[in-house]
Coordinates of C-alpha atoms and ligand atoms in Angstrom, one line a residue:
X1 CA 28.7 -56.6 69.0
X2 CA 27.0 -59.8 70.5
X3 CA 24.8 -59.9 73.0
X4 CA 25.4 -62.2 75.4
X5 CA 22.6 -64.3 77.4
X6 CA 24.3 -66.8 79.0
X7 CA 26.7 -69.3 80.5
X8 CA 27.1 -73.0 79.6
X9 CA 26.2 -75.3 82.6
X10 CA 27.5 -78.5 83.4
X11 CA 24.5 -81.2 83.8
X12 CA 24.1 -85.1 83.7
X13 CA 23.5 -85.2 80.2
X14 CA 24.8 -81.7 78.9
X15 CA 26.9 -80.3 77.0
X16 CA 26.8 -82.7 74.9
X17 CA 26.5 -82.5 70.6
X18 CA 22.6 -82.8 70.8
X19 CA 21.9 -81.0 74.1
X20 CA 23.4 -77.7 75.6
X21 CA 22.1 -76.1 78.6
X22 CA 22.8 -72.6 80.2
X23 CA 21.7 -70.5 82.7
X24 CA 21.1 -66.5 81.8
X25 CA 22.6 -63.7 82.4
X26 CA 21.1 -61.4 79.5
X27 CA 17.9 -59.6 79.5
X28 CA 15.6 -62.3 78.7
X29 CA 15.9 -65.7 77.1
X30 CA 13.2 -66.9 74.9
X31 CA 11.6 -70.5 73.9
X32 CA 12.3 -70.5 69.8
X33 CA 14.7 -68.2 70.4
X34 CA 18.5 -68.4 68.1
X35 CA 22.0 -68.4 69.9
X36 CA 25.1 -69.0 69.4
X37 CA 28.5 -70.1 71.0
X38 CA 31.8 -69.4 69.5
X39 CA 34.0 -72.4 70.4
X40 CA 37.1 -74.4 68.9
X41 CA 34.9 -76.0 66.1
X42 CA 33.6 -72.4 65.1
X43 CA 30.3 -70.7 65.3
X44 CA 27.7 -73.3 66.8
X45 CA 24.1 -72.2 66.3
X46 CA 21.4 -73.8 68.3
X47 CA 17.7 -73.5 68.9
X48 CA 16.4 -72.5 72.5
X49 CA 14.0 -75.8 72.9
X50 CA 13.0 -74.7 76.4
X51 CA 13.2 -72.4 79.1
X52 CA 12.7 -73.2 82.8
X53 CA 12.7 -70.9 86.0
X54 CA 14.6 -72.5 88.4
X55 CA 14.3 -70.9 92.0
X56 CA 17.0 -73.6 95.1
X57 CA 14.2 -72.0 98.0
X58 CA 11.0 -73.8 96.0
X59 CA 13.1 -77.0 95.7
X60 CA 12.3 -78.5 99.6
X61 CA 8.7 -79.6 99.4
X62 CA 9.1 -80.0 103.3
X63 CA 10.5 -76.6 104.2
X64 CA 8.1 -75.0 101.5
X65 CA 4.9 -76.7 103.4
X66 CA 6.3 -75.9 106.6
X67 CA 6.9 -72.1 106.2
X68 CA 3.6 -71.9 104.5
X69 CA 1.9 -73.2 107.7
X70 CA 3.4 -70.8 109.5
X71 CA 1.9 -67.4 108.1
X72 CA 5.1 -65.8 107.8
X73 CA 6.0 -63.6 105.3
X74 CA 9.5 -65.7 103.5
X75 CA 10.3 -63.0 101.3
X76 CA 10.9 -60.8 104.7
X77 CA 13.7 -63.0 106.3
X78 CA 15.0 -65.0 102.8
X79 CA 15.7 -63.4 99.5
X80 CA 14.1 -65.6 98.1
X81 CA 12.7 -63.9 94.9
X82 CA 16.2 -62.9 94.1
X83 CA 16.9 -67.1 93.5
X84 CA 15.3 -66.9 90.4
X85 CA 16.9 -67.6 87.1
X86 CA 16.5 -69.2 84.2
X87 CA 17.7 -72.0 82.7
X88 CA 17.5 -72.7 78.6
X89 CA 17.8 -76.0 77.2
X90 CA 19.4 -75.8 73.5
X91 CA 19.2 -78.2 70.5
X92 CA 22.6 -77.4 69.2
X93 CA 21.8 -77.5 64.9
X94 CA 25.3 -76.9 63.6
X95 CA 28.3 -75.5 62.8
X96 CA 30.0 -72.8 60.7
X97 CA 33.5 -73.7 61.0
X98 CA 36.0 -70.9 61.1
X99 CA 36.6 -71.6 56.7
X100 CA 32.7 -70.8 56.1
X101 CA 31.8 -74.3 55.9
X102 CA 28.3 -75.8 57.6
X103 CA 29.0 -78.9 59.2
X104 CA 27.0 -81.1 62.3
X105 CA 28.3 -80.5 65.8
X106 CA 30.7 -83.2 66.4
X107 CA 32.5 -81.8 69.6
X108 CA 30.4 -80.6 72.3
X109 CA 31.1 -77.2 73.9
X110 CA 32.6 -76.5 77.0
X111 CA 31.2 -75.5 80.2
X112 CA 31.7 -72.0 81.0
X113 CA 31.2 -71.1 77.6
X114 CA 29.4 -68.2 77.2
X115 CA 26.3 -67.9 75.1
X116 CA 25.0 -65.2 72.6
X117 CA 22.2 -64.1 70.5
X118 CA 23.1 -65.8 67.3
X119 CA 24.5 -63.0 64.7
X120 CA 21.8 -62.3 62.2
X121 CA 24.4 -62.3 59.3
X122 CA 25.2 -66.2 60.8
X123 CA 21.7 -67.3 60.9
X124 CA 20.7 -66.1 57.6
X125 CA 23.6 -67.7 56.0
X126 CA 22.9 -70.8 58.2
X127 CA 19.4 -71.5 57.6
X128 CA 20.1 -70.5 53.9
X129 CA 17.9 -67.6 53.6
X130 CA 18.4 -65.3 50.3
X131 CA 17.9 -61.5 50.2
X132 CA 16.2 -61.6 46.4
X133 CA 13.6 -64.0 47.9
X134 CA 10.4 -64.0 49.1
X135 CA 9.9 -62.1 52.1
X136 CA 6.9 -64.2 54.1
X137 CA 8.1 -62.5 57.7
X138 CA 10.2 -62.8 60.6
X139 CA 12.0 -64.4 62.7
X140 CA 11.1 -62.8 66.2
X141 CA 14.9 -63.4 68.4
X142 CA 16.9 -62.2 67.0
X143 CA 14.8 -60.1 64.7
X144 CA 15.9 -61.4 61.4
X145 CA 13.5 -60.7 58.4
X146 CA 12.7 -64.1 56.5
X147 CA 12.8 -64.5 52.8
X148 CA 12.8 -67.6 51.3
X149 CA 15.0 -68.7 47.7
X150 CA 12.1 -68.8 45.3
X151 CA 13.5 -72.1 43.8
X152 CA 14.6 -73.8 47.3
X153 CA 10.6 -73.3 48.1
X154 CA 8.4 -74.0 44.7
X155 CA 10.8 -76.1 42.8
X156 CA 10.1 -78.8 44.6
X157 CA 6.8 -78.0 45.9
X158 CA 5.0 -77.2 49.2
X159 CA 1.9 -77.4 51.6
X160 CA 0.3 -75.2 53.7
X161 CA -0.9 -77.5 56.4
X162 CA -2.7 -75.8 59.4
X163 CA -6.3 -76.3 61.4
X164 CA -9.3 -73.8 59.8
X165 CA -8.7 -70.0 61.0
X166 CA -4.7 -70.5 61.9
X167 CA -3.7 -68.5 58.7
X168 CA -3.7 -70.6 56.1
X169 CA -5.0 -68.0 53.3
X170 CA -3.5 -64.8 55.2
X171 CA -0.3 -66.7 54.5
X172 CA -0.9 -67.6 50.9
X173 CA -2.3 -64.0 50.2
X174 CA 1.8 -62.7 51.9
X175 CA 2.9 -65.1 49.2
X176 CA 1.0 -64.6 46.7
X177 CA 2.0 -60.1 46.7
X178 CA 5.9 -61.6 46.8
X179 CA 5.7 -63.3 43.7
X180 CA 3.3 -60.7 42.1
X181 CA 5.6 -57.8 43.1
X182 CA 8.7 -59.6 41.7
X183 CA 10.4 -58.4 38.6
X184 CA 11.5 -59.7 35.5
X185 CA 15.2 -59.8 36.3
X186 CA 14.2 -62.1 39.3
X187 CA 12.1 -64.5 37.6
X188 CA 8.6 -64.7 37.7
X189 CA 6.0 -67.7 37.8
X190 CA 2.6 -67.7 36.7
X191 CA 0.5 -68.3 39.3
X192 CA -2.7 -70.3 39.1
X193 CA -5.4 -70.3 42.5
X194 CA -8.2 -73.0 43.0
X195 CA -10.2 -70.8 45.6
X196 CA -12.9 -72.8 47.2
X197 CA -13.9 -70.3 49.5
X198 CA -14.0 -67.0 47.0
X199 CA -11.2 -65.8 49.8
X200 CA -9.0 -64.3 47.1
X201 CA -11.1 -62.1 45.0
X202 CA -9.6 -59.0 46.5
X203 CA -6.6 -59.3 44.4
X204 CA -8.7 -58.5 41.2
X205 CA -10.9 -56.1 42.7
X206 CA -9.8 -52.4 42.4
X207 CA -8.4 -51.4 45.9
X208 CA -9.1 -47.9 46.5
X209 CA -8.4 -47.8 50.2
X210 CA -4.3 -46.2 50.7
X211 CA -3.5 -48.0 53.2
X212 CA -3.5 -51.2 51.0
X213 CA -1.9 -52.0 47.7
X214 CA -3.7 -52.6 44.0
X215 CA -3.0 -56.1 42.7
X216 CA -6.1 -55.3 40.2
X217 CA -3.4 -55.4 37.1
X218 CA -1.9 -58.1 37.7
X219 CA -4.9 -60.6 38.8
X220 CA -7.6 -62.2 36.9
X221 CA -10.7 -63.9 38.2
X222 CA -12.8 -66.3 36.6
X223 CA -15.9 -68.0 38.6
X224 CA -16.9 -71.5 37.6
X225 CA -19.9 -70.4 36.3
X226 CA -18.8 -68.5 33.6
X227 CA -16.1 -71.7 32.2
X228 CA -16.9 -73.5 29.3
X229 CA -14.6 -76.6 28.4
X230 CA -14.1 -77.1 24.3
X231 CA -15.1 -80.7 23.8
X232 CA -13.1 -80.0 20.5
X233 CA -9.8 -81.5 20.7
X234 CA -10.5 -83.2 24.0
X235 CA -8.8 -87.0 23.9
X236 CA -11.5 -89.4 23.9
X237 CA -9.0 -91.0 27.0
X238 CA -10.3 -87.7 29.2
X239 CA -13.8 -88.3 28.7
X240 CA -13.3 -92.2 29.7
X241 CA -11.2 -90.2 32.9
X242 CA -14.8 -88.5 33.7
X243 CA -17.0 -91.6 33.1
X244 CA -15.3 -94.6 34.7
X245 CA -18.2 -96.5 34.5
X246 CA -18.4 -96.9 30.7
X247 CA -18.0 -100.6 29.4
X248 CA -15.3 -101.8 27.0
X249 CA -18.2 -101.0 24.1
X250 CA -19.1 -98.0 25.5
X251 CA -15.9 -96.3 24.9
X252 CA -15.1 -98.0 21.3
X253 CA -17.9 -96.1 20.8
X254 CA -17.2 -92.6 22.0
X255 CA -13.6 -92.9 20.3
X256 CA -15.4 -94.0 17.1
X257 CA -17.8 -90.5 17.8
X258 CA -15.0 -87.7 18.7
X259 CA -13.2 -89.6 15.7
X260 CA -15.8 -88.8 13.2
X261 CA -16.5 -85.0 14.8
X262 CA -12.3 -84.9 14.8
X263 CA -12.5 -85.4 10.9
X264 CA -15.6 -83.3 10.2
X265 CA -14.1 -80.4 11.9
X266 CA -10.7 -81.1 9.6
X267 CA -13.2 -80.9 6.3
X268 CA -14.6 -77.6 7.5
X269 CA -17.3 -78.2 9.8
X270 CA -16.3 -76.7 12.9
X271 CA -15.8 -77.5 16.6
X272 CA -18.4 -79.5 18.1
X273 CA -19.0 -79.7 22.2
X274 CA -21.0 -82.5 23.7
X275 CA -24.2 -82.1 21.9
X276 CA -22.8 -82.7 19.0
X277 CA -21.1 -85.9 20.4
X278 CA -25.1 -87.6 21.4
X279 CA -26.4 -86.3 18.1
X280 CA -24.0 -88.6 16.0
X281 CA -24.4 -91.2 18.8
X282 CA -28.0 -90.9 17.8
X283 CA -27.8 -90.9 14.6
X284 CA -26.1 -94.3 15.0
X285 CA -27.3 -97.3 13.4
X286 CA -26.9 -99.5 16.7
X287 CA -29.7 -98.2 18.8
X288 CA -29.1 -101.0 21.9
X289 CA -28.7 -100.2 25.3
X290 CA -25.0 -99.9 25.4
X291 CA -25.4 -96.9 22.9
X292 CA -28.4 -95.6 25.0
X293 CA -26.8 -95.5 28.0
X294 CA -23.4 -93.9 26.9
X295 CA -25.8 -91.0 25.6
X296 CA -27.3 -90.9 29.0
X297 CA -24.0 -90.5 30.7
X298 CA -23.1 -87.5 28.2
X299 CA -26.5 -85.8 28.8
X300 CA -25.4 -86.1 32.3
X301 CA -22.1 -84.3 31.8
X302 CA -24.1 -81.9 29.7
X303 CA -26.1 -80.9 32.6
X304 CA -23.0 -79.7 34.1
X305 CA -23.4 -76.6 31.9
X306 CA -19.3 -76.9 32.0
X307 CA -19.1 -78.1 28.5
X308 CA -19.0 -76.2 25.5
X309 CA -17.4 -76.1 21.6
X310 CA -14.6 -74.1 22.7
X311 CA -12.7 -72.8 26.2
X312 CA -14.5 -70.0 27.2
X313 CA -13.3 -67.6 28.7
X314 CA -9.9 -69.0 27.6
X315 CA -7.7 -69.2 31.0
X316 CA -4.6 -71.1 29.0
X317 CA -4.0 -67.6 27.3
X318 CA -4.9 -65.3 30.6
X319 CA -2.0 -67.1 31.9
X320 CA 0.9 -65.1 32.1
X321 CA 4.5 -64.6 33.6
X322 CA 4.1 -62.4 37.2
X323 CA 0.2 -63.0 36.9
X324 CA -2.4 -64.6 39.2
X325 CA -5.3 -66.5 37.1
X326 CA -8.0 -67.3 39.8
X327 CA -10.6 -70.1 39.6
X328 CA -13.0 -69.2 42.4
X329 CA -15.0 -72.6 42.9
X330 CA -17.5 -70.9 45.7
X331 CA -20.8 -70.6 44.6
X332 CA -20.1 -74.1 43.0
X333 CA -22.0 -77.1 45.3
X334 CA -21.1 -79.6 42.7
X335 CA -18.1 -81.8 43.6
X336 CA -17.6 -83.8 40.6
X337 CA -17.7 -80.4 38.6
X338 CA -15.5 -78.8 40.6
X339 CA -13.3 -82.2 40.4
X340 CA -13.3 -81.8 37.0
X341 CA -12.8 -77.9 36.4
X342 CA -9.2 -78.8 38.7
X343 CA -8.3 -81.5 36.7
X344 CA -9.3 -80.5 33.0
X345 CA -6.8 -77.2 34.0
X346 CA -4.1 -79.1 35.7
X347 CA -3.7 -81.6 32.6
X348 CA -3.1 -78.4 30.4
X349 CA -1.0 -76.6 32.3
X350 CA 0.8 -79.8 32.9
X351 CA 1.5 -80.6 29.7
X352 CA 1.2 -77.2 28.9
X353 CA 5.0 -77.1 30.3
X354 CA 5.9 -80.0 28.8
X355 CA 5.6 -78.5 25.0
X356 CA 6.9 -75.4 26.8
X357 CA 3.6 -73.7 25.6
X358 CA 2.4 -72.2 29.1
X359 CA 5.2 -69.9 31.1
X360 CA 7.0 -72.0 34.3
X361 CA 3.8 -71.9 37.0
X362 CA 2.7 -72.4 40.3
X363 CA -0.8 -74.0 40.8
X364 CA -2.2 -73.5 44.3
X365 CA -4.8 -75.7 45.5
X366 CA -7.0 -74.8 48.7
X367 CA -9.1 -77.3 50.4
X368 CA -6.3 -79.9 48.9
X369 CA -7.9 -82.9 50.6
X370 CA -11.0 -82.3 49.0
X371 CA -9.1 -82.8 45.5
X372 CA -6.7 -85.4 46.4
X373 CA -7.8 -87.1 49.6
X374 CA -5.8 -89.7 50.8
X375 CA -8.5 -92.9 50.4
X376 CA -11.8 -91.9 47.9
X377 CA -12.5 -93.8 44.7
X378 CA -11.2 -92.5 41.3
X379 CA -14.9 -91.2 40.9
X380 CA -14.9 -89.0 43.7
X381 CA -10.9 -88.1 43.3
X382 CA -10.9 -87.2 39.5
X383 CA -7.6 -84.5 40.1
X384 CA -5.8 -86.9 42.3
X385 CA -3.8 -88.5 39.7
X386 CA -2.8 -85.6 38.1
X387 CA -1.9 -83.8 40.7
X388 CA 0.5 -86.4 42.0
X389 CA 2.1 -86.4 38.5
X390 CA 2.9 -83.0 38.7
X391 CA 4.1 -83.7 42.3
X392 CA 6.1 -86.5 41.0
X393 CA 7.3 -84.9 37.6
X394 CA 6.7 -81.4 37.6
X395 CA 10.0 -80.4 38.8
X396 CA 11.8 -81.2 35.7
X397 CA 9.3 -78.8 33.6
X398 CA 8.9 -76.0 36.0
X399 CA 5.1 -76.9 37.1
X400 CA 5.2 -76.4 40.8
X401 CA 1.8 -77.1 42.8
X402 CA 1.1 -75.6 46.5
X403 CA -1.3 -77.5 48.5
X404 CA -3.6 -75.9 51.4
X405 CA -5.1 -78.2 53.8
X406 CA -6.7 -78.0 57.5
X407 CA -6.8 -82.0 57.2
X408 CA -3.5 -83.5 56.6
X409 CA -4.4 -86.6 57.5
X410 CA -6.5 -87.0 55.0
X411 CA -4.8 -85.7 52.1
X412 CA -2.6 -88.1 49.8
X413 CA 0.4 -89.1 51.3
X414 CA 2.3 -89.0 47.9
X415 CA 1.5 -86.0 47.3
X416 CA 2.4 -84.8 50.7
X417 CA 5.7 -86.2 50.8
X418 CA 6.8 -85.0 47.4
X419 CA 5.9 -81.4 48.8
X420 CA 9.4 -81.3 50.1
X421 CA 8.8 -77.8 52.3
X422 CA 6.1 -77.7 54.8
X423 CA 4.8 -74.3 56.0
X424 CA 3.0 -75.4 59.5
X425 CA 0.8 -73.2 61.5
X426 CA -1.5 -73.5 64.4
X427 CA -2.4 -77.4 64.9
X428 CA -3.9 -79.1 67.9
X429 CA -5.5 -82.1 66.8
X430 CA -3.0 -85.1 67.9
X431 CA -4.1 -87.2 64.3
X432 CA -2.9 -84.4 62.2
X433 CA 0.4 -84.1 64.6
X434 CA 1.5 -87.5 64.1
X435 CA 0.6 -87.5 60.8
X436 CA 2.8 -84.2 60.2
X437 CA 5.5 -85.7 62.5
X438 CA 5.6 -88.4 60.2
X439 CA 5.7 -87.0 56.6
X440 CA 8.2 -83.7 57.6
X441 CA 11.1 -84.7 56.9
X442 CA 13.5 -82.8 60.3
X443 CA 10.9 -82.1 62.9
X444 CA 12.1 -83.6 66.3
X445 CA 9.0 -83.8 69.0
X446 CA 10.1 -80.9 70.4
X447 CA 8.9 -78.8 67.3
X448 CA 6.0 -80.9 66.8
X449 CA 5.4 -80.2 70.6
X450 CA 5.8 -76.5 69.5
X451 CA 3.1 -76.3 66.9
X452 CA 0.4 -76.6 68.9
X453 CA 1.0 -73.7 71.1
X454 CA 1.7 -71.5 68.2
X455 CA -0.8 -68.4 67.3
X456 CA -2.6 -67.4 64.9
X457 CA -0.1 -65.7 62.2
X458 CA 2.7 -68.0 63.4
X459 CA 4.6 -70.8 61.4
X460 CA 6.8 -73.0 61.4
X461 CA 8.8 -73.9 57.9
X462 CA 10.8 -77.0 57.4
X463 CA 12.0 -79.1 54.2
X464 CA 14.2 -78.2 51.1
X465 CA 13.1 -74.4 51.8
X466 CA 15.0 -73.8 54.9
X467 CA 18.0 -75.9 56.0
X468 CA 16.8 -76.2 59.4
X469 CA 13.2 -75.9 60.5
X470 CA 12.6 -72.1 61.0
X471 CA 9.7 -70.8 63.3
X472 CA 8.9 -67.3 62.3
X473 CA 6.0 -65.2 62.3
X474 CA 3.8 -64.4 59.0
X475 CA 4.3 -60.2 57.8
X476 CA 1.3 -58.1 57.6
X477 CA -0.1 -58.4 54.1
X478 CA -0.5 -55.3 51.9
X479 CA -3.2 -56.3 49.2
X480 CA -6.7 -55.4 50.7
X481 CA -9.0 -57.9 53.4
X482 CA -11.1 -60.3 51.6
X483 CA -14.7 -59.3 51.8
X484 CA -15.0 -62.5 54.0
X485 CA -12.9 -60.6 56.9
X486 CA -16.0 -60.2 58.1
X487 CA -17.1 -61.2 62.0
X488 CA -20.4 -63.2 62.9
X489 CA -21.4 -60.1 64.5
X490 CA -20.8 -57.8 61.7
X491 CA -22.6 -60.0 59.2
X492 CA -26.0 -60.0 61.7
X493 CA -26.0 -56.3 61.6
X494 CA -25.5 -55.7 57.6
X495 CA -28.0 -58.6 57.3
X496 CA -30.9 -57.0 59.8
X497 CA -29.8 -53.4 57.9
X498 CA -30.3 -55.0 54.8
X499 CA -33.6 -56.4 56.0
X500 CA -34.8 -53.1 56.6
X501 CA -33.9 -51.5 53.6
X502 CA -36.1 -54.3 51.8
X503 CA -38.8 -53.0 54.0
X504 CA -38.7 -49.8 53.9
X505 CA -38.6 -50.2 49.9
X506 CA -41.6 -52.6 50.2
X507 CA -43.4 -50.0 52.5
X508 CA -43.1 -47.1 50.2
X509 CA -43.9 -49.1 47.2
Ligands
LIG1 N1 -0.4 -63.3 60.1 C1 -1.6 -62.8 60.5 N2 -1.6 -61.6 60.9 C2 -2.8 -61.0 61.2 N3 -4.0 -61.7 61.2 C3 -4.0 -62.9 60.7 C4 -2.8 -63.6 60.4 N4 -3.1 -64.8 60.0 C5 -4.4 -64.9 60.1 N5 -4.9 -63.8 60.6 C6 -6.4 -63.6 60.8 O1 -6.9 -64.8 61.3 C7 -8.2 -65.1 60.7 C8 -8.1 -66.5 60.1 O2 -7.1 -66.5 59.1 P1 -7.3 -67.3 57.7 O3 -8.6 -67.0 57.1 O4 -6.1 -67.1 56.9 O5 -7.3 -68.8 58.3 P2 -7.3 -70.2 57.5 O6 -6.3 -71.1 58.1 O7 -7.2 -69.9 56.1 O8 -8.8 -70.7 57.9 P3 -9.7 -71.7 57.0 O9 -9.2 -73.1 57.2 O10 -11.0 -71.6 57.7 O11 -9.7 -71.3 55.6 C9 -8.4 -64.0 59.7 O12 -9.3 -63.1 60.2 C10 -7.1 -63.4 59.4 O13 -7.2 -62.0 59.1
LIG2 MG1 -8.5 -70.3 54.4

């Protein structure tokens, strides 16, 4: 049974096939809110854009002043709180015609019309959600759970665009238990994390509180300090990648090197990692400057301590089907290293797919304009090129990338625009608006209006995910808080307690 919540109204520019006003008559009408109104064309399903109280007694700015002078008490000689009502204002989206078939609104409804609360089994179908996918929350009227087709959403990539504290890693966490809790028969991804912040280490930590659920199993994490990259096999095109400064001789040179290392290690001798590489380079007979500074530049990579004979620990093989392989980059201050950590990985998985030697994955990359910002030099964007390969290309392989910024302004605009779904939560400032307005393929001002009044927990999703931009609100997670959930004051009282411990130790001693 429908529930009705309103009449169409007849206005200077409504009904008409992109505006539909009405005045209710249910319970409550909200902004964001799904309705419906069954008509000759079929089912029409529009968006409530915005809700306005109209009251005729408040109209009369004269009568309103003059009864106000007066002292007396309106409501005791007019009715006049009873000439209240609401008025919606609808963005009509489509139409399922009365042989299951979505189609635009060509014919606008009729005044008189009457108006429902769209039927969930409608809007599911209409906005193309699917019961086997990935449950990220809800959609609040009518209450319609939200799950998104796994291959509508990462096939084609996605970005989590939102300003710092709107939800941005709450929401990734939600999708990260869907595609951990998925089975075999429903296809699962690989999922790779480049966690900046160390926000995601509760997925590997053992979870011993009820109330939340173990991911332990199923998730693996890896801090920068402990990777090693094997020089041994490494193209001598990805060390001229990390060192753009090398001159024409410089890098006949280090091909000539990793050449000579390359056949050694066929003849028996073993992989080799950068020290190897100056050794020969001083064992050279040309001892000018060009071969003194290309050994400089590798002692400087050396000092990385990211380089080593072989991968260690070896990720490529802790990747796995249903999995979560996480790089946590926090305690790393380094850019360039963590630069390089991103894009050493994201070559390999890349072409990782390619040969089909890695399973179908999803790589998820926090702080995304850090890693391809819209307008740096190569230098200081090592990953960029990559990852826009993988934006461009990846589709056709099954590499699917994720990208989490609070700056979308500053992130690179191919790469944004090949993310064809946007997941937008809370954003205020007016560069990052227009900037979204621009690259979101679908959003009308209205929703753009909308985005900065969401709260925290609340998105909005538009692109190749959902057909029509859907505003819904993010599910309660179920893997355990990170052990940043913590509150500035919490974090002065365990430090002050932890303080005193030190002192007490120090007094006893
Ligand atoms: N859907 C939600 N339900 C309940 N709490 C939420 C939700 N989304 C976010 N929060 C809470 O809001 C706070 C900020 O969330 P979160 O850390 O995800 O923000 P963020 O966008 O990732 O911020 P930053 O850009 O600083 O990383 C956290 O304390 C988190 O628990
Ligand atoms: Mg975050």
């Amino acid at each position: 049974m429908l529930q009705e919540q309103g009449i169409v109204i007849s206005t200077i520019d409504s009904p008409s096939t992109t505006k539909i006003s009405f005045v209710c008559t249910g319970k409550n009408v909200h902004k964001g809110e799904y309705v419906q109104i069954n008509y000759s064309q079929g089912a029409l399903i529009g968006l409530v854009n915005d809700v306005i109280k109209r009251n005729r007694y408040f109209e009369n700015s004269d009568s309103v002043k003059e009864f106000e002078n007066t002292n007396i008490d309106i409501s005791k000689y007019f009715p006049s709180d009873s000439w209240e009502f609401l008025e919606a204002i609808v963005k009509p989206l489509g139409v399922l015609s009365k042989d299951n078939f979505f189609a635009r609104s060509t014919l606008p409804v009729s005044p008189g019309e009457k108006v429902y609360l769209a039927d969930t089994e409608i809007l599911s179908k209409f906005l193309h959600l699917d019961s086997n996918g990935l449950l990220l929350g809800e959609i609040e009227h009518p209450k319609l759970e939200v799950k998104f087709n796994l291959d509508r959403l990462l096939q084609k990539h996605f970005a989590i665009l939102a300003q710092s504290g709107a939800g941005k890693s709450y929401l990734t966490s939600v999708i990260l238990e869907e595609l951990l809790d998925r089975k075999k028969e429903q296809g699962r991804i690989a999922t790779i994390l480049i966690d900046t912040h160390g926000e995601y280490s509760a997925f590997s930590n053992i979870c011993e509180n009820k109330d939340h659920k173990d991911y332990s199993n199923k998730s693996l994490r890896i801090e920068s300090g402990d990777i090693r990259i094997g020089c041994t096999g490494l193209s001598a095109g990805f060390f001229f990648s990390l060192l753009p400064e090398l001159s024409p001789a410089q890098k006949r040179e280090l091909s000539l090197v990793i050449k000579k290392l390359d056949l050694d290690k066929k003849n028996g001798a073993g992989p080799y990692s950068l020290k190897e590489m100056i050794k020969e380079l001083e064992l050279s007979e040309k001892k000018d400057q060009t071969n003194r500074t290309l050994i400089n530049y590798l002692m400087e990579l050396d000092d990385y301590r990211l380089f080593g004979k072989i991968d260690t620990p070896s990720i490529m093989d802790a990747i796995d089907s249903g999995k979560l392989t996480i790089i946590d980059l926090s305690r790393e201050i380094n850019k360039k290293k963590k630069q390089i950590i991103l894009y050493y990985f994201a070559h390999k998985l890349f072409y990782g797919r390619i040969n089909n030697s890695v399973p179908p994955f999803l790589l998820i990359v926090e702080e995304a304009h850090q890693f391809a910002p819209e307008m740096a030099s190569k230098e200081h964007a090592l990953a960029k090129g990559i990852l826009e390969t993988i934006a461009r290309e990846g589709r056709k392989f099954g590499a699917s990338i994720c990208l989490i910024s609070q700056r979308p302004v500053k992130l690179s605009t191919t790469i944004l625009s090949q993310a064809n779904t946007h997941i937008i939560l809370r954003i205020t400032n007016p560069y990052d608006l227009k900037h979204i307005g621009e690259s979101s393929e679908g959003l009308d001002q209205k929703s753009i209006d909308m985005i900065s009044s969401l709260r925290v927990g609340e998105a909005l999703i538009v692109g190749e995910a959902s057909s029509y931009p859907v505003f819904f609100k993010v599910r309660k997670k179920k893997s355990q808080d990170s052990h940043l959930e913590v509150n500035l004051s919490g974090l002065c009282r365990s430090f002050e307690e932890s303080k005193e411990i030190l002192k007490k130790d120090l007094d006893s001693f």
